[in-house]
Structures are given as structure tokens and as C-alpha cells.
Coordinates of N, CA and C in Angstrom, one line a residue:
X27 N 102.6 -1.5 0.1 CA 101.3 -1.1 0.7 C 101.2 0.4 0.5
X28 N 100.0 0.8 0.1 CA 99.7 2.2 -0.1 C 99.3 2.9 1.2
X29 N 100.1 3.8 1.7 CA 99.8 4.5 3.0 C 99.3 5.9 2.8
X30 N 99.1 6.2 1.5 CA 98.6 7.6 1.2 C 97.2 7.8 1.7
X31 N 96.9 8.9 2.4 CA 95.6 9.1 2.9 C 94.8 10.0 2.0
X32 N 93.5 9.9 2.1 CA 92.6 10.8 1.3 C 92.5 12.1 1.9
X33 N 92.7 13.2 1.2 CA 92.7 14.5 1.8 C 91.3 14.8 2.4
X34 N 91.3 15.4 3.6 CA 90.1 15.8 4.2 C 89.8 17.2 4.0
X35 N 88.5 17.6 3.9 CA 88.2 19.0 3.7 C 88.7 19.9 4.9
X36 N 89.1 21.1 4.6 CA 89.5 22.1 5.6 C 88.3 23.0 5.8
X37 N 88.0 23.3 7.0 CA 86.8 24.1 7.4 C 87.3 25.5 7.9
X38 N 86.6 26.5 7.6 CA 87.0 27.9 8.0 C 85.8 28.6 8.6
X39 N 86.0 29.6 9.4 CA 84.9 30.3 10.1 C 85.0 31.8 9.7
X40 N 83.9 32.3 9.3 CA 83.8 33.7 8.9 C 83.8 34.6 10.1
X41 N 84.1 35.9 9.9 CA 84.0 36.9 11.0 C 82.5 37.2 11.2
X42 N 82.1 37.7 12.3 CA 80.7 38.1 12.6 C 80.2 39.2 11.6
X43 N 79.0 39.1 11.1 CA 78.4 40.1 10.2 C 76.9 40.2 10.5
X44 N 76.3 41.3 10.1 CA 74.9 41.5 10.4 C 74.1 40.4 9.7
X45 N 73.1 39.9 10.5 CA 72.2 38.9 10.1 C 71.2 39.5 9.1
X46 N 71.1 38.8 7.9 CA 70.1 39.4 6.9 C 68.7 39.0 7.2
X47 N 68.4 38.2 8.2 CA 67.1 37.7 8.5 C 66.5 38.2 9.7
X48 N 67.3 38.3 10.8 CA 66.7 38.7 12.1 C 67.4 39.9 12.6
X49 N 66.6 41.0 12.9 CA 67.2 42.2 13.4 C 67.9 42.1 14.7
X50 N 69.1 42.7 14.8 CA 69.8 42.7 16.0 C 70.7 41.5 16.2
X51 N 70.7 40.6 15.3 CA 71.5 39.4 15.4 C 72.8 39.5 14.5
X52 N 73.8 38.8 14.9 CA 75.0 38.6 14.1 C 75.1 37.2 13.6
X53 N 75.6 37.1 12.4 CA 75.8 35.7 11.8 C 77.2 35.4 11.6
X54 N 77.6 34.1 11.8 CA 78.9 33.6 11.4 C 78.6 32.3 10.6
X55 N 79.5 31.9 9.7 CA 79.3 30.7 8.9 C 80.6 29.9 9.0
X56 N 80.5 28.6 9.0 CA 81.6 27.7 8.8 C 81.5 27.2 7.3
X57 N 82.6 27.1 6.6 CA 82.6 26.8 5.2 C 83.8 26.0 4.8
X58 N 83.6 25.3 3.7 CA 84.7 24.6 3.1 C 84.6 24.6 1.5
X59 N 85.6 24.3 0.8 CA 85.6 24.3 -0.6 C 85.2 22.9 -1.2
X60 N 84.3 23.0 -2.2 CA 83.8 21.8 -2.9 C 84.5 21.7 -4.2
X61 N 85.7 21.1 -4.2 CA 86.5 21.0 -5.5 C 87.1 19.6 -5.5
X62 N 87.5 19.2 -6.7 CA 88.2 17.9 -6.9 C 87.2 16.8 -7.2
X63 N 87.8 15.6 -7.3 CA 87.0 14.4 -7.7 C 86.0 14.0 -6.7
X64 N 86.1 14.4 -5.4 CA 85.2 14.0 -4.4 C 84.2 15.1 -4.1
X65 N 84.1 16.1 -4.9 CA 83.2 17.2 -4.6 C 81.7 16.8 -4.5
X66 N 81.3 15.9 -5.5 CA 79.9 15.5 -5.4 C 79.6 14.7 -4.2
X67 N 80.5 13.8 -3.8 CA 80.3 13.0 -2.6 C 80.3 13.9 -1.4
X68 N 81.2 14.8 -1.3 CA 81.2 15.7 -0.2 C 79.9 16.6 -0.1
X69 N 79.5 17.0 -1.3 CA 78.2 17.8 -1.3 C 77.1 17.1 -0.8
X70 N 77.0 15.8 -1.1 CA 75.9 14.9 -0.6 C 76.0 14.9 1.0
X71 N 77.2 14.6 1.5 CA 77.3 14.4 2.9 C 77.1 15.7 3.7
X72 N 77.6 16.8 3.1 CA 77.5 18.1 3.8 C 76.1 18.6 3.8
X73 N 75.4 18.4 2.6 CA 74.0 18.8 2.5 C 73.1 18.1 3.5
X74 N 73.4 16.8 3.6 CA 72.6 15.9 4.6 C 73.0 16.3 6.0
X75 N 74.1 17.0 6.2 CA 74.5 17.5 7.5 C 74.2 18.9 7.8
X76 N 73.4 19.5 6.9 CA 72.9 20.9 7.1 C 73.6 22.0 6.4
X77 N 74.5 21.7 5.5 CA 75.2 22.7 4.7 C 74.4 23.1 3.5
X78 N 74.8 24.2 2.9 CA 74.3 24.7 1.6 C 75.4 24.9 0.7
X79 N 75.1 24.9 -0.6 CA 76.2 25.1 -1.6 C 76.0 26.5 -2.2
X80 N 77.1 27.3 -2.4 CA 77.1 28.5 -3.2 C 78.3 28.5 -4.0
X81 N 78.2 28.3 -5.3 CA 79.3 28.1 -6.2 C 80.1 26.9 -5.7
X82 N 81.4 27.0 -5.5 CA 82.2 25.9 -5.0 C 82.4 25.9 -3.5
X83 N 81.5 26.6 -2.8 CA 81.6 26.7 -1.3 C 80.4 26.0 -0.7
X84 N 80.7 25.2 0.3 CA 79.6 24.6 1.2 C 79.7 25.3 2.5
X85 N 78.6 25.8 3.0 CA 78.6 26.6 4.3 C 77.4 26.2 5.1
X86 N 77.5 26.5 6.4 CA 76.3 26.4 7.3 C 76.5 27.5 8.4
X87 N 75.4 27.9 9.0 CA 75.5 28.9 10.1 C 76.2 28.3 11.3
X88 N 77.0 29.2 11.9 CA 77.7 28.9 13.1 C 77.7 30.0 14.1
X89 N 76.4 30.5 14.3 CA 76.2 31.7 15.1 C 76.4 31.4 16.6
X90 N 77.0 32.3 17.3 CA 77.3 32.1 18.7 C 76.1 32.0 19.6
X91 N 75.1 32.9 19.4 CA 74.0 33.0 20.3 C 72.6 32.7 19.7
X92 N 72.6 32.2 18.5 CA 71.3 32.0 17.8 C 71.3 30.7 17.0
X93 N 70.2 30.0 17.1 CA 70.0 28.7 16.4 C 68.7 28.7 15.6
X94 N 68.4 29.9 15.1 CA 67.1 30.1 14.3 C 67.1 29.4 13.0
X95 N 68.3 29.3 12.3 CA 68.4 28.7 11.0 C 68.3 27.2 11.1
X96 N 67.3 26.6 10.4 CA 67.1 25.2 10.5 C 67.0 24.6 9.1
X97 N 67.8 23.6 8.8 CA 67.8 22.9 7.5 C 66.5 22.2 7.3
X98 N 65.9 22.3 6.1 CA 64.6 21.7 5.8 C 64.7 20.8 4.6
X99 N 64.0 19.7 4.7 CA 63.9 18.8 3.5 C 62.5 18.2 3.4
X100 N 61.9 18.2 2.2 CA 60.5 17.7 2.0 C 60.6 16.2 1.8
X101 N 59.7 15.4 2.4 CA 59.6 14.0 2.1 C 58.7 13.8 0.9
X102 N 59.3 13.5 -0.2 CA 58.5 13.5 -1.5 C 57.5 12.4 -1.6
X103 N 57.8 11.2 -1.0 CA 57.0 10.1 -1.2 C 55.6 10.3 -0.6
X104 N 55.5 11.0 0.5 CA 54.3 11.2 1.3 C 53.7 12.6 1.1
X105 N 54.3 13.4 0.2 CA 53.8 14.8 0.1 C 52.5 14.8 -0.7
X106 N 51.5 15.6 -0.2 CA 50.2 15.8 -0.8 C 50.0 17.3 -0.9
X107 N 49.8 17.8 -2.1 CA 49.6 19.3 -2.3 C 48.3 19.7 -1.6
X108 N 48.3 20.9 -1.0 CA 47.1 21.5 -0.4 C 46.2 22.0 -1.5
X109 N 45.0 22.4 -1.1 CA 44.1 22.9 -2.1 C 44.7 24.1 -2.8
X110 N 45.3 25.0 -2.1 CA 45.9 26.2 -2.8 C 47.1 25.8 -3.7
X111 N 47.8 24.8 -3.4 CA 48.9 24.3 -4.2 C 48.3 23.7 -5.5
X112 N 47.2 23.0 -5.4 CA 46.6 22.4 -6.6 C 46.1 23.6 -7.5
X113 N 45.7 24.7 -6.9 CA 45.3 25.8 -7.7 C 46.5 26.4 -8.5
X114 N 47.6 26.4 -7.8 CA 48.9 26.9 -8.4 C 49.2 26.0 -9.6
X115 N 49.2 24.7 -9.4 CA 49.5 23.8 -10.5 C 48.5 24.0 -11.7
X116 N 47.2 24.2 -11.4 CA 46.3 24.4 -12.5 C 46.5 25.7 -13.2
X117 N 46.9 26.8 -12.4 CA 47.1 28.1 -13.0 C 48.4 28.1 -13.9
X118 N 49.3 27.1 -13.7 CA 50.5 27.1 -14.5 C 50.5 25.9 -15.4
X119 N 49.4 25.4 -15.8 CA 49.3 24.2 -16.7 C 49.9 24.5 -18.1
X120 N 50.0 25.8 -18.4 CA 50.5 26.2 -19.7 C 52.0 26.4 -19.7
X121 N 52.7 26.0 -18.6 CA 54.1 26.1 -18.5 C 54.8 24.8 -18.8
X122 N 55.9 24.8 -19.6 CA 56.7 23.6 -19.8 C 58.1 23.8 -19.2
X123 N 58.6 22.8 -18.7 CA 60.0 22.9 -18.1 C 61.0 22.0 -18.8
X124 N 62.2 22.5 -18.8 CA 63.2 21.7 -19.5 C 64.5 21.8 -18.6
X125 N 65.3 20.7 -18.6 CA 66.5 20.7 -17.8 C 67.7 20.8 -18.7
X126 N 68.7 21.6 -18.2 CA 69.9 21.9 -19.0 C 71.2 21.8 -18.2
X127 N 72.3 21.7 -18.9 CA 73.6 21.8 -18.2 C 73.8 23.2 -17.7
X128 N 74.9 23.4 -17.0 CA 75.1 24.8 -16.4 C 75.7 25.7 -17.4
X129 N 74.9 26.1 -18.3 CA 75.4 27.1 -19.3 C 74.5 28.3 -19.2
X130 N 75.0 29.4 -18.6 CA 74.1 30.6 -18.5 C 73.8 31.3 -19.8
X131 N 72.7 32.0 -19.9 CA 72.3 32.7 -21.1 C 72.0 34.2 -20.8
X132 N 72.0 35.0 -21.8 CA 71.6 36.4 -21.6 C 70.2 36.5 -21.3
X133 N 69.4 35.6 -21.8 CA 67.9 35.6 -21.4 C 67.7 35.3 -20.0
X134 N 68.5 34.3 -19.4 CA 68.4 34.0 -18.0 C 68.8 35.2 -17.2
X135 N 69.9 35.8 -17.6 CA 70.4 37.0 -16.8 C 69.5 38.1 -16.8
X136 N 68.8 38.4 -17.9 CA 67.8 39.5 -18.0 C 66.7 39.2 -17.0
X137 N 66.2 38.0 -16.9 CA 65.2 37.6 -16.0 C 65.7 37.7 -14.5
X138 N 66.9 37.3 -14.3 CA 67.6 37.4 -13.0 C 67.6 38.8 -12.5
X139 N 68.0 39.7 -13.4 CA 68.1 41.2 -13.0 C 66.7 41.7 -12.7
X140 N 65.7 41.4 -13.5 CA 64.4 41.8 -13.2 C 63.9 41.4 -11.8
X141 N 64.2 40.1 -11.5 CA 63.9 39.6 -10.2 C 64.6 40.3 -9.1
X142 N 65.9 40.5 -9.2 CA 66.6 41.1 -8.1 C 66.2 42.6 -8.0
X143 N 66.0 43.3 -9.1 CA 65.6 44.7 -9.0 C 64.2 44.9 -8.3
X144 N 63.4 43.9 -8.5 CA 62.0 44.0 -7.9 C 61.9 43.4 -6.5
X145 N 62.6 42.3 -6.2 CA 62.4 41.6 -5.0 C 63.6 41.8 -4.0
X146 N 64.8 42.0 -4.5 CA 66.0 42.1 -3.6 C 66.9 43.2 -4.0
X147 N 66.3 44.4 -4.2 CA 67.1 45.5 -4.7 C 68.2 46.0 -3.7
X148 N 67.9 45.7 -2.4 CA 68.9 46.1 -1.4 C 69.6 45.0 -0.8
X149 N 69.6 43.8 -1.4 CA 70.2 42.6 -0.8 C 71.7 42.5 -1.3
X150 N 72.3 41.4 -0.8 CA 73.7 41.2 -1.0 C 74.0 40.9 -2.5
X151 N 73.0 40.5 -3.3 CA 73.2 40.1 -4.7 C 72.8 41.2 -5.6
X152 N 72.4 42.4 -5.1 CA 71.8 43.4 -5.9 C 72.6 44.0 -7.0
X153 N 74.0 43.9 -6.8 CA 74.9 44.5 -7.8 C 75.5 43.5 -8.7
X154 N 75.0 42.3 -8.8 CA 75.6 41.2 -9.6 C 75.5 41.6 -11.1
X155 N 76.6 41.4 -11.8 CA 76.7 41.6 -13.2 C 76.5 40.3 -14.0
X156 N 76.5 40.4 -15.3 CA 76.4 39.2 -16.1 C 77.5 38.2 -15.9
X157 N 78.7 38.7 -15.6 CA 79.8 37.8 -15.3 C 79.6 37.2 -14.0
X158 N 79.1 37.9 -13.0 CA 78.8 37.3 -11.7 C 77.7 36.2 -11.8
X159 N 76.7 36.5 -12.6 CA 75.7 35.4 -12.8 C 76.3 34.2 -13.5
X160 N 77.1 34.4 -14.5 CA 77.7 33.3 -15.1 C 78.5 32.4 -14.2
X161 N 79.3 33.1 -13.3 CA 80.1 32.4 -12.3 C 79.2 31.6 -11.4
X162 N 78.1 32.2 -10.9 CA 77.1 31.5 -10.0 C 76.6 30.2 -10.6
X163 N 76.4 30.2 -11.9 CA 75.8 29.1 -12.6 C 76.9 28.0 -12.9
X164 N 78.0 28.5 -13.4 CA 79.1 27.6 -13.9 C 80.0 27.1 -12.9
X165 N 80.2 27.8 -11.8 CA 81.3 27.4 -10.8 C 80.8 26.3 -9.9
X166 N 80.7 25.1 -10.4 CA 80.3 24.0 -9.7 C 81.1 22.7 -10.1
X167 N 81.4 22.0 -9.1 CA 82.1 20.7 -9.3 C 81.2 19.5 -9.0
X168 N 79.9 19.8 -8.8 CA 79.0 18.7 -8.5 C 78.0 18.6 -9.7
X169 N 77.0 17.7 -9.5 CA 76.0 17.5 -10.6 C 74.9 18.5 -10.5
X170 N 75.1 19.6 -11.1 CA 74.2 20.7 -11.1 C 73.5 20.9 -12.4
X171 N 72.2 21.2 -12.3 CA 71.4 21.4 -13.5 C 70.7 22.8 -13.4
X172 N 70.4 23.3 -14.6 CA 69.5 24.5 -14.7 C 68.2 24.1 -15.3
X173 N 67.1 24.4 -14.6 CA 65.8 24.1 -15.1 C 65.1 25.3 -15.5
X174 N 64.7 25.4 -16.7 CA 64.0 26.6 -17.3 C 62.5 26.3 -17.3
X175 N 61.7 27.3 -17.0 CA 60.2 27.2 -17.1 C 59.7 28.2 -18.1
X176 N 59.0 27.8 -19.1 CA 58.6 28.7 -20.2 C 57.1 28.5 -20.5
X177 N 56.5 29.5 -21.1 CA 55.2 29.4 -21.6 C 55.1 28.5 -22.8
X178 N 54.2 27.6 -22.8 CA 54.0 26.7 -23.9 C 53.6 27.5 -25.2
X179 N 54.3 27.2 -26.3 CA 53.9 27.8 -27.5 C 52.7 27.1 -28.1
X180 N 51.6 27.8 -28.4 CA 50.4 27.2 -28.9 C 50.7 26.4 -30.1
X181 N 50.2 25.1 -30.1 CA 50.4 24.3 -31.3 C 51.7 23.6 -31.4
X182 N 52.6 23.8 -30.4 CA 54.0 23.3 -30.5 C 54.0 21.8 -30.2
X183 N 53.0 21.3 -29.4 CA 53.0 19.9 -29.0 C 54.3 19.5 -28.3
X184 N 55.0 18.5 -28.7 CA 56.3 18.1 -28.1 C 57.5 18.6 -28.8
X185 N 57.3 19.6 -29.7 CA 58.4 20.2 -30.4 C 59.2 21.1 -29.5
X186 N 60.3 20.6 -29.0 CA 61.1 21.4 -28.0 C 61.9 22.6 -28.7
X187 N 61.9 22.6 -30.0 CA 62.6 23.7 -30.7 C 61.9 25.0 -30.6
X188 N 60.6 25.0 -30.4 CA 59.8 26.2 -30.2 C 59.8 26.6 -28.7
X189 N 60.4 27.8 -28.5 CA 60.6 28.2 -27.1 C 59.8 29.4 -26.8
X190 N 58.9 29.2 -25.8 CA 58.1 30.3 -25.3 C 58.8 31.3 -24.4
X191 N 58.1 32.2 -23.8 CA 58.7 33.2 -22.9 C 59.3 32.5 -21.7
X192 N 60.5 32.9 -21.3 CA 61.1 32.4 -20.1 C 60.5 33.1 -18.9
X193 N 59.9 32.3 -18.0 CA 59.2 32.8 -16.8 C 60.0 32.6 -15.5
X194 N 60.7 31.5 -15.4 CA 61.4 31.2 -14.2 C 62.6 30.2 -14.4
X195 N 63.5 30.2 -13.5 CA 64.7 29.4 -13.6 C 65.1 28.9 -12.2
X196 N 65.5 27.6 -12.2 CA 66.0 27.0 -10.9 C 67.4 26.4 -11.2
X197 N 68.3 26.7 -10.3 CA 69.6 26.1 -10.2 C 69.6 25.1 -9.1
X198 N 69.7 23.8 -9.5 CA 69.5 22.7 -8.5 C 70.6 21.6 -8.7
X199 N 71.0 21.1 -7.5 CA 72.0 20.0 -7.5 C 71.2 18.6 -7.4
X200 N 71.7 17.7 -8.2 CA 71.2 16.4 -8.2 C 72.1 15.5 -7.3
X201 N 71.5 15.0 -6.2 CA 72.3 14.3 -5.2 C 71.8 12.8 -5.1
X202 N 72.5 12.1 -4.3 CA 72.1 10.6 -4.2 C 70.8 10.4 -3.6
X203 N 70.3 11.4 -2.8 CA 69.0 11.2 -2.1 C 67.9 12.2 -2.5
X204 N 68.2 13.0 -3.5 CA 67.2 13.9 -3.9 C 67.7 15.1 -4.7
X205 N 67.0 16.2 -4.7 CA 67.4 17.5 -5.4 C 67.5 18.5 -4.3
X206 N 68.5 19.4 -4.5 CA 68.7 20.5 -3.6 C 68.6 21.8 -4.4
X207 N 67.6 22.6 -4.0 CA 67.3 23.8 -4.7 C 68.3 24.9 -4.3
X208 N 69.3 25.2 -5.1 CA 70.4 26.1 -4.7 C 69.9 27.5 -4.8
X209 N 69.3 27.9 -6.0 CA 68.8 29.2 -6.1 C 67.7 29.2 -7.2
X210 N 66.7 30.1 -7.1 CA 65.7 30.1 -8.1 C 65.2 31.6 -8.2
X211 N 64.7 31.9 -9.4 CA 64.2 33.3 -9.6 C 63.1 33.2 -10.7
X212 N 62.3 34.3 -10.8 CA 61.2 34.2 -11.7 C 60.7 35.6 -12.1
X213 N 59.8 35.7 -13.0 CA 59.3 37.0 -13.5 C 58.4 37.6 -12.3
X214 N 58.9 38.7 -11.7 CA 58.2 39.3 -10.6 C 56.9 39.9 -10.9
X215 N 56.6 40.1 -12.2 CA 55.3 40.8 -12.5 C 54.2 39.7 -12.6
X216 N 54.5 38.5 -12.4 CA 53.4 37.4 -12.5 C 53.1 36.8 -11.2
X217 N 52.8 37.7 -10.2 CA 52.6 37.2 -8.9 C 51.4 36.2 -8.8
X218 N 50.4 36.4 -9.6 CA 49.2 35.5 -9.5 C 49.6 34.1 -9.8
X219 N 50.6 33.9 -10.5 CA 51.0 32.5 -10.9 C 51.7 31.8 -9.7
X220 N 52.2 32.5 -8.7 CA 53.0 31.9 -7.6 C 54.1 31.0 -8.2
X221 N 54.9 31.5 -9.0 CA 55.9 30.7 -9.7 C 56.9 30.1 -8.7
X222 N 57.2 30.8 -7.6 CA 58.1 30.1 -6.6 C 57.5 28.8 -6.1
X223 N 56.2 28.9 -5.7 CA 55.5 27.6 -5.3 C 55.5 26.6 -6.4
X224 N 55.3 27.0 -7.6 CA 55.2 26.1 -8.7 C 56.5 25.4 -8.9
X225 N 57.7 26.1 -8.8 CA 59.0 25.4 -9.0 C 59.2 24.4 -7.9
X226 N 58.8 24.7 -6.6 CA 59.0 23.7 -5.6 C 58.2 22.5 -5.8
X227 N 56.9 22.7 -6.3 CA 56.1 21.5 -6.6 C 56.6 20.7 -7.7
X228 N 57.2 21.4 -8.7 CA 57.8 20.7 -9.8 C 59.0 19.9 -9.4
X229 N 59.8 20.4 -8.4 CA 61.0 19.7 -7.9 C 60.5 18.5 -7.1
X230 N 59.4 18.6 -6.4 CA 58.9 17.4 -5.7 C 58.5 16.3 -6.7
X231 N 57.9 16.7 -7.8 CA 57.5 15.7 -8.8 C 58.7 15.1 -9.4
X232 N 59.7 15.9 -9.8 CA 60.9 15.4 -10.4 C 61.6 14.5 -9.5
X233 N 61.7 14.8 -8.2 CA 62.4 14.0 -7.3 C 61.7 12.6 -7.1
X234 N 60.4 12.7 -7.0 CA 59.6 11.5 -6.9 C 59.8 10.6 -8.1
X235 N 59.8 11.2 -9.3 CA 60.0 10.4 -10.5 C 61.3 9.8 -10.6
X236 N 62.3 10.4 -9.9 CA 63.7 9.8 -9.9 C 63.8 8.7 -8.8
X237 N 62.7 8.5 -8.1 CA 62.7 7.5 -7.0 C 63.5 7.9 -5.8
X238 N 63.7 9.2 -5.6 CA 64.5 9.7 -4.5 C 63.6 10.4 -3.4
X239 N 64.0 10.4 -2.2 CA 63.1 10.7 -1.1 C 63.0 12.2 -0.7
X240 N 64.0 13.1 -1.1 CA 64.1 14.4 -0.5 C 64.2 15.5 -1.5
X241 N 63.6 16.6 -1.2 CA 63.9 17.9 -1.8 C 64.4 18.8 -0.7
X242 N 65.6 19.3 -0.9 CA 66.2 20.2 0.1 C 65.9 21.6 -0.2
X243 N 65.4 22.4 0.8 CA 64.9 23.7 0.6 C 65.9 24.8 1.2
X244 N 67.0 24.3 1.8 CA 67.8 25.2 2.5 C 67.4 25.5 3.9
X245 N 67.5 26.7 4.4 CA 67.2 27.1 5.7 C 65.9 27.7 5.9
X246 N 65.1 27.2 6.9 CA 64.0 27.9 7.4 C 64.4 28.7 8.7
X247 N 64.1 30.0 8.7 CA 64.5 30.8 9.8 C 63.3 31.2 10.7
X248 N 63.3 30.6 11.8 CA 62.2 30.8 12.8 C 62.1 32.3 13.2
X249 N 61.0 33.0 12.9 CA 60.9 34.4 13.2 C 61.1 35.3 12.0
X250 N 61.5 34.7 10.8 CA 61.7 35.5 9.6 C 60.5 35.3 8.7
X251 N 59.7 36.3 8.4 CA 58.5 36.2 7.7 C 58.8 35.7 6.2
X252 N 59.9 36.2 5.6 CA 60.1 35.8 4.2 C 60.6 34.3 4.1
X253 N 60.9 33.7 5.2 CA 61.2 32.2 5.1 C 60.0 31.3 5.6
X254 N 58.9 31.9 6.0 CA 57.8 31.2 6.5 C 57.2 30.2 5.5
X255 N 57.3 30.5 4.2 CA 56.7 29.6 3.2 C 57.2 28.2 3.2
X256 N 58.4 28.0 3.7 CA 59.1 26.7 3.5 C 58.4 25.6 4.4
X257 N 57.7 26.0 5.4 CA 57.1 25.0 6.3 C 55.7 24.6 5.7
X258 N 55.3 25.1 4.6 CA 54.0 24.7 4.0 C 54.0 23.4 3.3
X259 N 55.2 22.9 3.0 CA 55.3 21.6 2.2 C 55.5 20.4 3.2
X260 N 54.4 19.8 3.4 CA 54.3 18.7 4.4 C 54.1 17.3 3.8
X261 N 54.7 16.3 4.3 CA 55.5 16.3 5.5 C 57.0 16.7 5.2
X262 N 57.6 17.2 6.2 CA 59.0 17.6 6.0 C 59.8 17.3 7.3
X263 N 61.1 17.2 7.1 CA 62.0 17.0 8.2 C 62.9 18.2 8.5
X264 N 63.2 18.5 9.7 CA 64.1 19.5 10.1 C 65.3 18.9 10.8
X265 N 66.5 19.4 10.5 CA 67.7 18.9 11.1 C 67.9 19.5 12.5
X266 N 67.8 18.7 13.5 CA 67.9 19.1 14.9 C 69.2 18.5 15.5
X267 N 69.6 18.8 16.7 CA 70.8 18.2 17.4 C 70.7 16.7 17.5
X268 N 69.4 16.2 17.3 CA 69.2 14.7 17.4 C 69.2 14.1 16.0
X269 N 69.4 14.9 15.0 CA 69.3 14.4 13.6 C 68.1 14.9 12.9
X270 N 67.8 14.3 11.7 CA 66.6 14.7 11.0 C 65.3 14.2 11.7
X271 N 64.4 15.1 12.0 CA 63.1 14.8 12.6 C 61.9 15.4 11.9
X272 N 60.8 14.7 11.9 CA 59.6 15.2 11.4 C 59.2 16.5 12.0
X273 N 58.9 17.5 11.3 CA 58.4 18.8 11.8 C 56.9 18.8 11.9
X274 N 56.4 19.1 13.1 CA 55.0 19.2 13.3 C 54.6 20.7 13.3
X275 N 54.0 21.2 12.3 CA 53.7 22.6 12.2 C 52.7 23.0 13.3
X276 N 52.7 24.3 13.7 CA 51.6 24.8 14.6 C 50.3 24.6 14.0
X277 N 49.2 24.5 14.8 CA 47.9 24.2 14.3 C 47.4 25.2 13.3
X278 N 47.8 26.5 13.5 CA 47.4 27.5 12.5 C 48.0 27.3 11.2
X279 N 49.3 26.8 11.1 CA 49.9 26.6 9.9 C 49.4 25.4 9.2
X280 N 48.9 24.4 9.9 CA 48.4 23.2 9.3 C 46.9 23.2 9.0
X281 N 46.3 24.4 9.1 CA 44.8 24.4 9.1 C 44.3 24.1 7.7
X282 N 45.0 24.4 6.6 CA 44.5 24.2 5.3 C 44.5 22.7 5.0
X283 N 43.4 22.2 4.5 CA 43.3 20.7 4.3 C 43.8 20.4 2.9
X284 N 44.4 19.1 2.7 CA 44.9 18.7 1.5 C 43.9 18.7 0.4

């Protein structure tokens, strides 16, 4: 009789640090390593339980006095784009997307640096090098993909060998119940295109085409303006102490008609 037990993940707690989202708050995180043959299975379970992945680490907030961070997932089957989202889709009809394995490129890194220098020059990732970027993309033991968004080359048709300008990139995990958007970045000079919105809408379409129910957006932070966009994609569920529950946005947030 085989009495050998399956190793269980070990969880650790970080020391308190300044919260990057809410002034005057301290953050702590609980984390574990996603390695080995069960990494993909563990990533599914932990993501469904409110964790996020960064390289081979799964983490979630464990703050002592604050519960503002809330896990969010879009219900793809019932999602309907709003009028402004349809305008975003129309404005980006000249973009083609392609999915790739986790192989970083110098072209991706150049766009990544432009994005950081413009949008997050004082953030925790601001000093990332080409090697750091390569590790962020490659260091995964789960089913991760890189999705590139490029301008369509006029007259190229379905010829994928003709590559237009790279406008945006998403690093996403393919899970048993949907896609989890790990990190994304885009050309910061093309604000009118709303490329961040476009990538989320594309993930909703991709997930629906796979017959899967959820797009995981990470954490919505109540009170943080830069996280407010995540509640625009309805219907969605938030992870509460009672489990995943439908989020009912305030009337002001729900004012735009589909």
C-alpha cells in the first residue's frame, strides 16, 4: 500500500509595507510558490480563492486592518459591451491579435519600458531591466500565454508573416474556468484607442470562444481611483467572505446603457 502523501503548499506572510493604493495604509501578503507538476492545478484553485500570480509566486492581501482589495472576475456569457466599449472596438478594428508562448522579445521590452516610463515611472517596476522583463514572462510553471496586439498591415489579409507595429501586450494564464490577466501594457501615446479597455474586451471574447465562464481581472481596490475601471465590465462577481457574489454597482456607475 502506498502511504506517500502529496506535498501541500507552504504559505508565508510578508512584513508590513506601505500600501501602493491607499494612503496611510500598510499592506501584508500571504504567498506560496507555484512550482512542480501540480502548479497549474494549484494556480486554478488559488486564483479561484482570490490569489494572483506573479512569476512563480501566488499571493493575496492579508492586511490586518483593511479589506479594500477585492478579487474580481467578469461573467463572460452574459457580458454586453456598453456604448463606449463598442466605440473602443470600432476604433481598434485595424488591430490584429496573436497568441504566443512565453518567449520575450526586444520589441516587447521596448514597448514595456515606454509604458512604465510614461505611466508608472515611480512605481515598484520602474527600474526593471530587459533581464527582469524576460524573467517576468518566462518564469511560469502554469499554462501562460503572451498575446500581442498589432496594427494590421494593409493588404496582408490572413498572411501572419507580415507584422505591423506592436501596440499592446498581455500576459495571461489559461485556466480551467477562464483567462486570468496577469499583466498588460500598451503604447502610452495612443490614449484615444483605449488599448487597456480593448485588451479586456478581447479577453472576454477569447474566453467566451473557449466556452469558459470567467475573465479574472485581479483586485479592485475600493477607494483607489486607478482601479475604478474594473467595475465597468458587467456582470461581474466579487469574492466576499461568503464566496463569489454578483456585484451590484452604484447607480452612478451603472448609468451608461448597453
